[in-house]
Amino acid sequence: MKTVDLAIVGAGPAGMVAASEARGHGLSVAVLDEQEAPGGQIYRAVEAVAAQAPERLALLGEDYAHGRRLAENFRVSGAEHIDRALVWQLEPNGLWYLRDEVCHELKANRILLASGAIERPVPIPGWTRPGVMTAGGVQILLKSSGVVPDGRVVLAGNGPLLYLLAAQLLAAGCRIGALVETVPYARYLEAVPHLPAALGSGYLSKGVRLLRHLRSSGTRIYRNARDLRVEGEQHAEALCFHAGGHEVRLDSDLIVLHEGVIPNQQLTRALGCVHRWDDGQKCFRPETDEWGNTSVEDVLTVGDGAGIGGALAAEHAGRLAALEVARSLGYLQTRERDRLSTSSRRQLNKLLQGRRFLEVLYAPPEERQSPPDETLVCRCEEVTAGQVRTAVRTGCTGPNQVKAFTRCGMGPCQGRMCGNTVSAIVAETQGITMEECGYYRIRPPIKPIPLAALAAAEVDCELDDVAQ
Amino acid sequence: MRSQKNYDAIVVGGGLVGSAIAYGLSRQNLSVALLDEGDLAFRASRGNFGLVWVQSKGDGMPQYAQWTRRSADLWPEFAEELNGVLGLDIGYRKPGGLAFCMSDQEFEDKQTMLERMRQTVPGGYDFQMIGRNRLKEMLPEIGGKVVGASYCPHDGHVNPLYLLRALHKAIQGQVDYSPNTTINRIERHENIFTAETVEGPVRAPKLVLAAGLGNRELAPQVGLQVPVSPLRGQILITERLKHFLDMPTIYVRQVEEGGVMMGDSHEDVGFDTSTTVDISRSIAQRAISYFPKLADANLVRTWGALRVMTPDGHPIYDQSDSHPGAYVATCHSGVTLAAVHARDLATAIARDSLPDEVGKFTAERFNV
């Protein structure tokens, strides 16, 4: 088994830039990623699309094409790219990953977790039926295989990704039946004070452009929608909601839900990093310093996994983390690190200030933190919001006791899909804050692995005396 | 949560041991306060394997074997009662249990040990040794390296999380349950114990310490010694599989929902509930050697939990001479012994004594 200076989990913008930067200072670097090619979710398959499907590159837009350069730099950096690698267990100075059904161990002096974001679950009644997808899911199909949904498509929710997807679908020739916005009117007023900072960041002009495009395409837009629910027996048949004083029912073949993204906390949680509730972003995030150091020694995290900042911010944060690792391993003097970080630090701050407007405007609606009793919150074990509330009323003080009593969060997704909702319901029912409530303990494997692979894992010490 | 401050009994610890005793005391019409920790407590009750297990327990201490057997005998009725309380099947089944032998030598040794127990345990001890061919008929999926098994008809298994949930539901309205409660100090004045908590004092003439590893610190305050230490066990569980194993075995059991649980390691690593690849690998290897088809199953989760171990592995039941009315109950078999704790133990404590059957279980046995 080998040891590298820096193991990076995730080959998105943060991971790619961090790897290139660290290599530039002479560190040995390995980057592990579940996909076949670098890019992360945001630049998924960007190399292949650029090389083989230029027309798709055009419809996915300039921002997507930007990833090509990051991938190029990463490819020539000399960092080892361990593709199709599922990291399933982390230890402070090493990790285990599954590749081609075989478990491997990698030792590292420093670990940088850059595993990005997941979509914030949108638990409304009926959201687990076939015929309901997330915006991210639809985008993956579009990027990796050019698949475009047909039939009556309804997009519902809020946030930049939803509008971007709408524009991409339109460009791909898809007809969008309607866009249902779940932004309460009051949010526009709340967001106004953050407008000036957003004006300088470029987010706003992009958003305005997307919206204008959408309107000119004739897409029906509903605003201030609430009480969303999916109707249909086996398959989703319609999206129902309340808007503008009316009950609306939109027949649909595909309902796409999206209300922003949140950090993927599974890896940082599994390692025991301290997490804080970020009330601005309405999500838990690992506590870090300005370089990305977590509360666990030798472990850093940057990019959307450390708090949502977007793809460009992730690049700068990745560079800063690489400089810090180079310093801590003696490849750079502290002074050099600080000098080299000035530009990235400035741009990162600017980008993050610009995001505040988006965070306020697109905060998830209150009703999502408190789904109706009949709503499934845990898809794997089919546990409803009502069952969670009942468990709390019989004395469960936190999400781990709820998990024990209801099986909520015990399924193959390890609570990724229900964690935030369960904590929100527990906090609300008990009248405590999210921070006080906390989150599930995340146990390995981070994602399921075959038992045979574990049994065949090569470990250093032989221990066959488990039975005493 | 607390509606009053004076009770007939205070039970410290809301895990399986404390909850079963609190439940039993409330059935004896005592007013009970149950003081528990919070969401991130060590909670062996949340991490255990779910066996109601008799076989091989108490070799060298016949009273332990007898006490265990007594609980197993009480279990069917106890489970029935809890199913009714929960309105849900807590998953108790008693088809008997198997322990596999991987060599002829192991088979012989097991037979000798169980034979010895049959002769020494009061009230008898049923078991059968099952050879390879018969085992293969019982369990067609059994691996080629298993030479046989010991079978004990008193063994069973249960969903331990539903058991805990049922006990908590059963005491609702009967027992004042206070989670997130840390006890700063316990004192006794004029025959009344006072547990000082952040939310104020709680008083009762009886005090039962069932705080697992926490008993070590609490017991000396009432003149008792409880030399317990953590012993980690790691457990693995697969995705849901089609049912192929109805009978619990000592290291592998298929739960009602279909997942296959695999255990159990014994690691002296202090207060550390993390899991390690070397140990979980060995557990996986052993499970696959029992049932080769498990190789294809996906592992969904592993976890570590801390057993509450005494120096000889047997429980401690004790009452204080210096502080009459104070009791301690501690063991690493909170599932198996839940029935006897709720019945015999709680009934005796309600009558101000310990059952005769547990006379040998005082901590004095360690002071030789």
Coordinates of C-alpha atoms in Angstrom, one line a residue, chain A residues 18-444:
Chain A
A18 CA -6.4 21.7 -5.6
A19 CA -4.6 18.7 -7.2
S20 CA -3.1 20.9 -10.0
E21 CA -1.9 23.5 -7.4
A22 CA -0.5 20.9 -5.0
R23 CA 1.4 19.2 -7.8
G24 CA 2.9 22.5 -8.8
H25 CA 4.5 22.7 -5.4
G26 CA 5.9 19.2 -5.6
L27 CA 3.4 17.2 -3.5
S28 CA 2.4 13.7 -4.5
V29 CA -1.3 13.7 -5.1
A30 CA -4.0 11.1 -5.7
V31 CA -7.5 12.1 -6.6
L32 CA -10.4 9.6 -6.1
D33 CA -13.7 10.1 -7.9
E34 CA -16.7 7.9 -8.6
Q35 CA -17.0 9.0 -12.2
E36 CA -15.0 7.8 -15.2
A37 CA -13.6 11.3 -16.0
P38 CA -12.8 14.4 -14.1
G39 CA -15.4 17.2 -13.8
G40 CA -17.6 16.5 -10.9
Q41 CA -21.4 17.0 -11.2
I42 CA -21.0 20.5 -12.6
Y43 CA -18.6 19.6 -15.4
R44 CA -19.7 15.9 -15.7
A45 CA -18.3 14.3 -18.9
V46 CA -17.0 17.7 -20.1
E47 CA -14.0 16.2 -21.9
A48 CA -16.1 13.7 -23.8
V49 CA -18.8 16.1 -24.7
A50 CA -16.2 18.6 -26.0
A51 CA -14.5 15.9 -28.1
Q52 CA -17.4 14.0 -29.4
A53 CA -20.6 16.1 -29.1
P54 CA -19.7 19.8 -29.7
E55 CA -23.4 20.6 -30.4
R56 CA -24.2 19.4 -26.8
L57 CA -21.4 21.5 -25.5
A58 CA -23.0 24.5 -27.1
L59 CA -26.4 23.8 -25.6
L60 CA -25.1 23.2 -22.1
G61 CA -23.5 26.7 -22.2
E62 CA -20.3 28.6 -21.6
D63 CA -20.2 28.0 -17.9
Y64 CA -20.2 24.2 -18.5
A65 CA -17.5 24.5 -21.2
H66 CA -15.3 26.4 -18.7
G67 CA -14.7 23.0 -17.0
R68 CA -12.7 21.8 -20.0
R69 CA -9.7 23.9 -19.0
L70 CA -9.8 22.7 -15.4
A71 CA -9.8 19.1 -16.6
E72 CA -6.9 19.8 -19.0
N73 CA -4.8 21.3 -16.3
F74 CA -5.6 18.5 -14.0
R75 CA -4.7 15.9 -16.6
V76 CA -1.2 17.3 -17.2
S77 CA -0.6 18.0 -13.5
G78 CA 0.9 14.6 -12.7
A79 CA -1.7 13.9 -10.0
E80 CA -2.8 10.3 -10.0
H81 CA -6.5 10.1 -11.0
I82 CA -8.1 7.1 -9.5
D83 CA -11.4 7.0 -11.5
R84 CA -14.4 4.9 -10.7
A85 CA -13.4 4.8 -7.1
L86 CA -16.0 4.6 -4.4
V87 CA -14.5 5.9 -1.1
W88 CA -16.4 3.9 1.5
Q89 CA -14.3 4.3 4.7
L90 CA -12.2 7.1 6.0
E91 CA -9.6 7.2 8.7
P92 CA -7.6 10.2 9.7
N93 CA -4.6 9.3 7.7
G94 CA -6.0 6.9 5.1
L95 CA -9.0 5.8 3.3
W96 CA -10.6 2.7 1.7
Y97 CA -12.1 2.7 -1.7
L98 CA -13.8 0.2 -4.0
R99 CA -12.7 0.0 -7.6
D100 CA -13.7 -2.8 -10.0
E101 CA -15.2 -4.8 -7.1
V102 CA -11.9 -4.7 -5.2
C103 CA -11.2 -2.9 -2.0
H104 CA -8.0 -0.8 -1.8
E105 CA -6.4 1.2 0.9
L106 CA -4.6 4.5 0.4
K107 CA -2.6 6.2 3.0
A108 CA -2.2 9.9 2.9
N109 CA -0.5 12.6 5.1
R110 CA -3.4 14.9 4.4
I111 CA -6.9 14.3 3.2
L112 CA -8.9 16.9 1.3
L113 CA -12.6 16.2 1.0
A114 CA -14.1 17.9 -2.0
S115 CA -17.2 15.7 -2.5
G116 CA -19.4 18.7 -3.4
A117 CA -23.1 19.1 -2.9
I118 CA -26.2 17.0 -3.1
E119 CA -29.6 18.3 -4.0
R120 CA -31.7 19.4 -1.1
P121 CA -34.5 16.9 -0.8
V122 CA -38.0 18.3 -1.6
P123 CA -40.2 16.2 0.6
I124 CA -43.8 16.9 -0.5
P125 CA -46.6 14.3 -0.5
G126 CA -46.0 11.9 -3.5
W127 CA -42.4 13.0 -4.2
T128 CA -41.1 9.4 -4.2
R129 CA -43.4 8.2 -7.1
P130 CA -42.0 7.2 -10.4
G131 CA -42.3 10.2 -12.7
V132 CA -40.7 12.6 -10.3
M133 CA -37.1 13.5 -10.7
T134 CA -34.7 16.0 -9.4
A135 CA -33.2 18.7 -11.6
G136 CA -29.7 17.2 -11.0
G137 CA -30.9 13.8 -12.1
V138 CA -32.3 15.2 -15.4
Q139 CA -29.1 17.2 -15.9
I140 CA -26.9 14.1 -15.5
L141 CA -28.9 12.4 -18.3
L142 CA -28.5 15.4 -20.4
K143 CA -24.7 15.8 -19.9
S144 CA -23.6 12.2 -20.0
S145 CA -25.9 10.8 -22.7
G146 CA -27.8 13.7 -24.2
V147 CA -31.1 12.2 -23.1
V148 CA -34.0 14.8 -23.1
P149 CA -37.3 14.1 -21.4
D150 CA -40.4 14.1 -23.6
G151 CA -44.1 14.5 -22.8
R152 CA -45.5 17.1 -20.4
V153 CA -42.6 18.3 -18.2
V154 CA -43.3 20.5 -15.2
L155 CA -40.4 22.1 -13.2
A156 CA -41.1 23.1 -9.7
G157 CA -39.1 24.7 -6.9
N158 CA -36.5 27.4 -7.0
G159 CA -32.8 28.2 -7.3
P160 CA -30.3 28.9 -10.1
L161 CA -30.0 25.2 -11.2
L162 CA -33.7 25.0 -11.9
Y163 CA -33.6 28.0 -14.3
L164 CA -30.4 26.8 -15.9
L165 CA -31.9 23.4 -16.5
A166 CA -35.0 25.0 -18.0
A167 CA -32.8 27.0 -20.4
Q168 CA -30.8 23.8 -21.3
L169 CA -33.9 21.8 -21.9
L170 CA -35.4 24.5 -24.1
A171 CA -32.2 24.7 -26.1
A172 CA -32.3 20.9 -26.5
G173 CA -35.8 21.2 -28.0
C174 CA -37.7 20.0 -25.0
R175 CA -41.1 21.6 -24.3
I176 CA -41.6 22.8 -20.8
G177 CA -45.3 22.8 -19.7
A178 CA -44.7 25.1 -16.7
L179 CA -42.3 26.4 -14.2
V180 CA -43.7 26.5 -10.7
E181 CA -41.7 28.8 -8.4
T182 CA -41.9 28.1 -4.6
V183 CA -40.4 31.5 -3.6
P184 CA -42.7 33.3 -1.2
Y185 CA -43.2 37.0 -2.3
A186 CA -41.7 38.2 1.0
R187 CA -38.4 36.7 0.1
Y188 CA -37.9 39.3 -2.7
L189 CA -38.0 42.1 -0.1
E190 CA -35.7 40.3 2.2
A191 CA -33.2 39.8 -0.5
V192 CA -33.1 43.4 -1.7
P193 CA -30.4 44.5 0.8
H194 CA -28.0 41.9 -0.7
L195 CA -28.6 43.1 -4.2
P196 CA -25.5 45.4 -4.5
A197 CA -23.1 42.7 -3.6
A198 CA -24.8 40.4 -6.1
L199 CA -24.6 42.9 -8.9
G200 CA -20.8 42.7 -8.8
S201 CA -20.7 38.9 -8.9
G202 CA -22.2 38.2 -12.2
Y203 CA -24.8 35.9 -10.8
L204 CA -27.6 38.4 -11.3
S205 CA -27.1 39.2 -14.9
K206 CA -26.9 35.4 -15.6
G207 CA -30.2 34.9 -13.8
V208 CA -32.0 37.7 -15.5
R209 CA -30.9 36.4 -18.9
L210 CA -32.1 32.9 -18.1
L211 CA -35.5 34.2 -16.9
R212 CA -36.0 36.4 -20.0
H213 CA -35.2 33.4 -22.2
L214 CA -37.7 31.3 -20.4
R215 CA -40.5 33.9 -20.7
S216 CA -39.8 34.5 -24.4
S217 CA -40.2 30.8 -24.9
G218 CA -43.8 31.0 -23.8
T219 CA -43.2 28.8 -20.7
R220 CA -46.0 29.4 -18.2
I221 CA -44.6 30.6 -14.9
Y222 CA -46.5 30.3 -11.6
R223 CA -45.1 32.3 -8.6
N224 CA -45.4 32.0 -4.9
A225 CA -46.7 28.4 -5.1
R226 CA -47.3 26.5 -1.9
D227 CA -48.9 23.3 -0.6
L228 CA -47.3 21.3 -3.3
R229 CA -48.2 17.7 -3.8
V230 CA -47.8 15.0 -6.4
E231 CA -50.9 13.1 -7.4
G232 CA -51.1 9.8 -9.1
E233 CA -51.6 6.2 -8.1
Q234 CA -48.6 4.2 -9.4
H235 CA -47.0 6.9 -11.5
A236 CA -47.0 10.7 -10.9
E237 CA -49.9 12.1 -12.9
A238 CA -50.1 15.7 -11.8
L239 CA -48.5 18.4 -9.7
C240 CA -51.0 20.2 -7.5
F241 CA -50.4 23.4 -5.6
H242 CA -51.9 26.7 -4.5
A243 CA -50.9 29.9 -6.2
G244 CA -52.4 33.3 -6.7
G245 CA -55.5 32.4 -4.7
H246 CA -56.3 29.3 -6.8
E247 CA -55.8 25.6 -6.6
V248 CA -53.9 24.5 -9.6
R249 CA -53.5 21.0 -11.0
L250 CA -51.0 20.5 -13.8
D251 CA -51.2 17.2 -15.6
S252 CA -47.6 16.0 -16.2
D253 CA -45.6 13.1 -17.4
L254 CA -42.5 14.2 -15.6
I255 CA -42.2 16.5 -12.6
V256 CA -38.8 17.9 -11.9
L257 CA -38.3 19.1 -8.3
H258 CA -35.4 21.3 -7.1
E259 CA -34.9 23.6 -4.2
G260 CA -31.2 24.2 -4.2
V261 CA -28.2 22.2 -3.0
I262 CA -26.6 21.5 0.3
P263 CA -23.2 20.1 1.3
N264 CA -22.8 16.4 1.0
Q265 CA -21.9 15.8 4.7
Q266 CA -21.5 12.0 4.6
L267 CA -17.7 11.9 4.5
T268 CA -17.0 14.7 7.0
R269 CA -19.7 13.3 9.3
A270 CA -18.2 9.8 9.1
L271 CA -14.8 11.2 10.1
G272 CA -16.4 12.9 13.1
C273 CA -15.7 16.5 11.9
V274 CA -17.6 19.2 13.9
H275 CA -20.5 20.5 11.9
R276 CA -22.5 23.7 12.4
W277 CA -26.0 24.7 11.3
D278 CA -25.7 27.5 8.8
D279 CA -28.9 29.4 9.1
G280 CA -28.2 31.5 6.0
Q281 CA -27.8 28.5 3.8
K282 CA -30.3 26.4 5.8
C283 CA -27.9 23.4 6.0
F284 CA -25.3 21.8 8.2
R285 CA -21.8 22.4 7.1
P286 CA -18.4 21.2 8.5
E287 CA -16.7 23.8 10.6
T288 CA -13.5 24.9 8.9
D289 CA -10.9 27.7 9.1
E290 CA -10.2 30.0 6.2
W291 CA -8.0 27.4 4.6
G292 CA -10.4 24.5 4.8
N293 CA -8.9 22.8 7.9
T294 CA -11.6 20.8 9.7
S295 CA -11.8 20.0 13.4
V296 CA -10.1 16.7 12.7
E297 CA -6.3 16.9 12.3
D298 CA -4.9 16.5 8.8
V299 CA -8.3 16.6 7.2
L300 CA -9.5 19.5 5.1
T301 CA -12.6 20.2 3.2
V302 CA -13.5 22.8 0.5
G303 CA -15.9 23.4 -2.3
D304 CA -19.6 23.0 -2.0
G305 CA -19.1 20.2 0.5
A306 CA -17.9 22.7 3.0
G307 CA -20.7 25.2 2.4
I308 CA -22.4 26.2 -0.9
G309 CA -20.4 28.7 -2.8
G310 CA -20.7 27.5 -6.4
A311 CA -18.2 26.1 -8.9
L312 CA -16.1 29.2 -9.3
A313 CA -15.7 29.7 -5.6
A314 CA -14.8 26.0 -5.3
E315 CA -11.8 26.6 -7.6
H316 CA -10.4 29.3 -5.4
A317 CA -11.1 27.4 -2.2
G318 CA -9.4 24.4 -3.7
R319 CA -6.3 26.4 -4.5
L320 CA -6.2 27.9 -1.0
A321 CA -6.5 24.4 0.6
A322 CA -3.6 23.1 -1.6
L323 CA -1.4 26.0 -0.6
E324 CA -2.2 25.3 3.1
V325 CA -1.4 21.6 2.7
A326 CA 1.9 22.5 0.9
R327 CA 2.7 24.7 3.8
S328 CA 1.8 22.2 6.5
L329 CA 4.0 19.5 4.9
G330 CA 6.9 21.9 4.5
Y331 CA 6.8 22.4 0.7
L332 CA 6.0 26.1 1.2
Q333 CA 6.9 28.8 3.8
T334 CA 4.0 30.5 5.5
R335 CA 4.9 33.7 3.8
E336 CA 4.9 32.2 0.4
R337 CA 1.5 30.5 1.0
D338 CA 0.1 33.9 2.1
R339 CA 1.5 35.7 -0.9
L340 CA 0.3 33.1 -3.4
S341 CA -3.2 33.1 -1.9
T342 CA -4.0 36.8 -2.2
S343 CA -5.7 36.7 -5.5
S344 CA -7.8 33.6 -4.8
R345 CA -8.7 34.9 -1.4
R346 CA -10.0 38.2 -2.8
Q347 CA -12.0 36.5 -5.6
L348 CA -13.4 33.9 -3.3
N349 CA -14.7 36.6 -0.9
K350 CA -16.3 38.5 -3.7
L351 CA -18.1 35.4 -5.0
L352 CA -19.3 34.4 -1.6
Q353 CA -20.7 37.9 -0.9
G354 CA -22.5 37.8 -4.2
R355 CA -24.2 34.6 -3.1
R356 CA -25.9 36.0 -0.1
F357 CA -28.7 37.4 -2.4
L358 CA -29.3 34.0 -3.8
E359 CA -29.3 32.3 -0.4
V360 CA -32.0 34.7 1.0
L361 CA -34.1 34.6 -2.2
Y362 CA -34.0 30.9 -2.6
A363 CA -34.0 29.7 0.9
P364 CA -36.3 26.6 1.1
P365 CA -39.9 27.5 1.9
E366 CA -40.8 27.1 5.5
E367 CA -43.3 24.3 4.7
R368 CA -40.5 22.1 3.5
Q369 CA -39.0 22.1 7.0
S370 CA -42.3 20.8 8.3
P371 CA -43.8 18.4 5.8
P372 CA -47.4 17.1 6.3
D373 CA -47.7 13.9 8.3
E374 CA -48.4 11.7 5.3
T375 CA -45.2 12.7 3.5
L376 CA -42.6 10.0 3.2
V377 CA -39.3 11.5 4.6
C378 CA -37.2 8.3 4.4
R379 CA -37.5 6.7 1.0
C380 CA -35.4 3.6 1.8
E381 CA -37.4 2.5 4.8
E382 CA -40.6 4.3 4.0
V383 CA -41.0 6.3 7.1
T384 CA -43.4 9.2 7.1
A385 CA -43.1 12.7 8.7
G386 CA -46.0 11.6 11.1
Q387 CA -44.1 8.6 12.3
V388 CA -41.1 10.7 13.1
R389 CA -43.2 13.2 15.0
T390 CA -44.8 10.3 17.0
A391 CA -41.3 9.0 17.9
V392 CA -40.3 12.4 19.1
R393 CA -43.4 12.6 21.3
T394 CA -42.6 9.3 22.9
G395 CA -39.3 10.7 24.1
C396 CA -36.8 10.5 21.2
T397 CA -34.5 13.5 21.9
G398 CA -32.6 13.4 18.6
P399 CA -32.3 12.0 15.1
N400 CA -30.3 8.9 16.3
Q401 CA -32.9 7.8 18.7
V402 CA -35.5 8.4 16.0
K403 CA -33.4 6.3 13.6
A404 CA -33.3 3.5 16.2
F405 CA -37.1 3.6 16.9
T406 CA -38.4 4.0 13.3
R407 CA -35.6 2.6 11.0
C408 CA -35.6 6.1 9.4
G409 CA -32.2 6.6 7.8
M410 CA -31.1 3.0 8.1
G411 CA -31.4 2.2 4.4
P412 CA -28.8 2.0 1.6
C413 CA -28.6 5.8 1.2
Q414 CA -27.4 6.2 4.8
G415 CA -29.7 9.0 5.5
R416 CA -28.5 11.3 2.7
M417 CA -32.1 11.8 1.6
C418 CA -33.8 12.2 5.0
G419 CA -31.2 13.5 7.3
N420 CA -32.0 17.2 7.1
T421 CA -35.8 16.7 7.1
V422 CA -35.6 14.4 10.2
S423 CA -33.5 16.9 12.1
A424 CA -35.9 19.7 11.1
I425 CA -38.9 17.7 12.3
V426 CA -37.2 16.8 15.6
A427 CA -36.1 20.4 16.2
E428 CA -39.6 21.7 15.4
T429 CA -41.4 19.2 17.5
Q430 CA -39.2 19.7 20.5
G431 CA -38.8 23.5 20.1
I432 CA -35.0 23.3 19.9
T433 CA -32.6 24.7 17.3
M434 CA -31.1 22.6 14.4
E435 CA -27.7 23.0 16.0
E436 CA -29.0 21.6 19.3
C437 CA -30.8 18.8 17.5
G438 CA -27.7 17.6 15.5
Y439 CA -27.6 14.9 12.8
Y440 CA -27.3 11.2 12.2
R441 CA -24.1 9.4 13.0
I442 CA -22.8 8.3 9.7
R443 CA -21.3 4.8 9.6
P444 CA -19.2 3.1 7.0

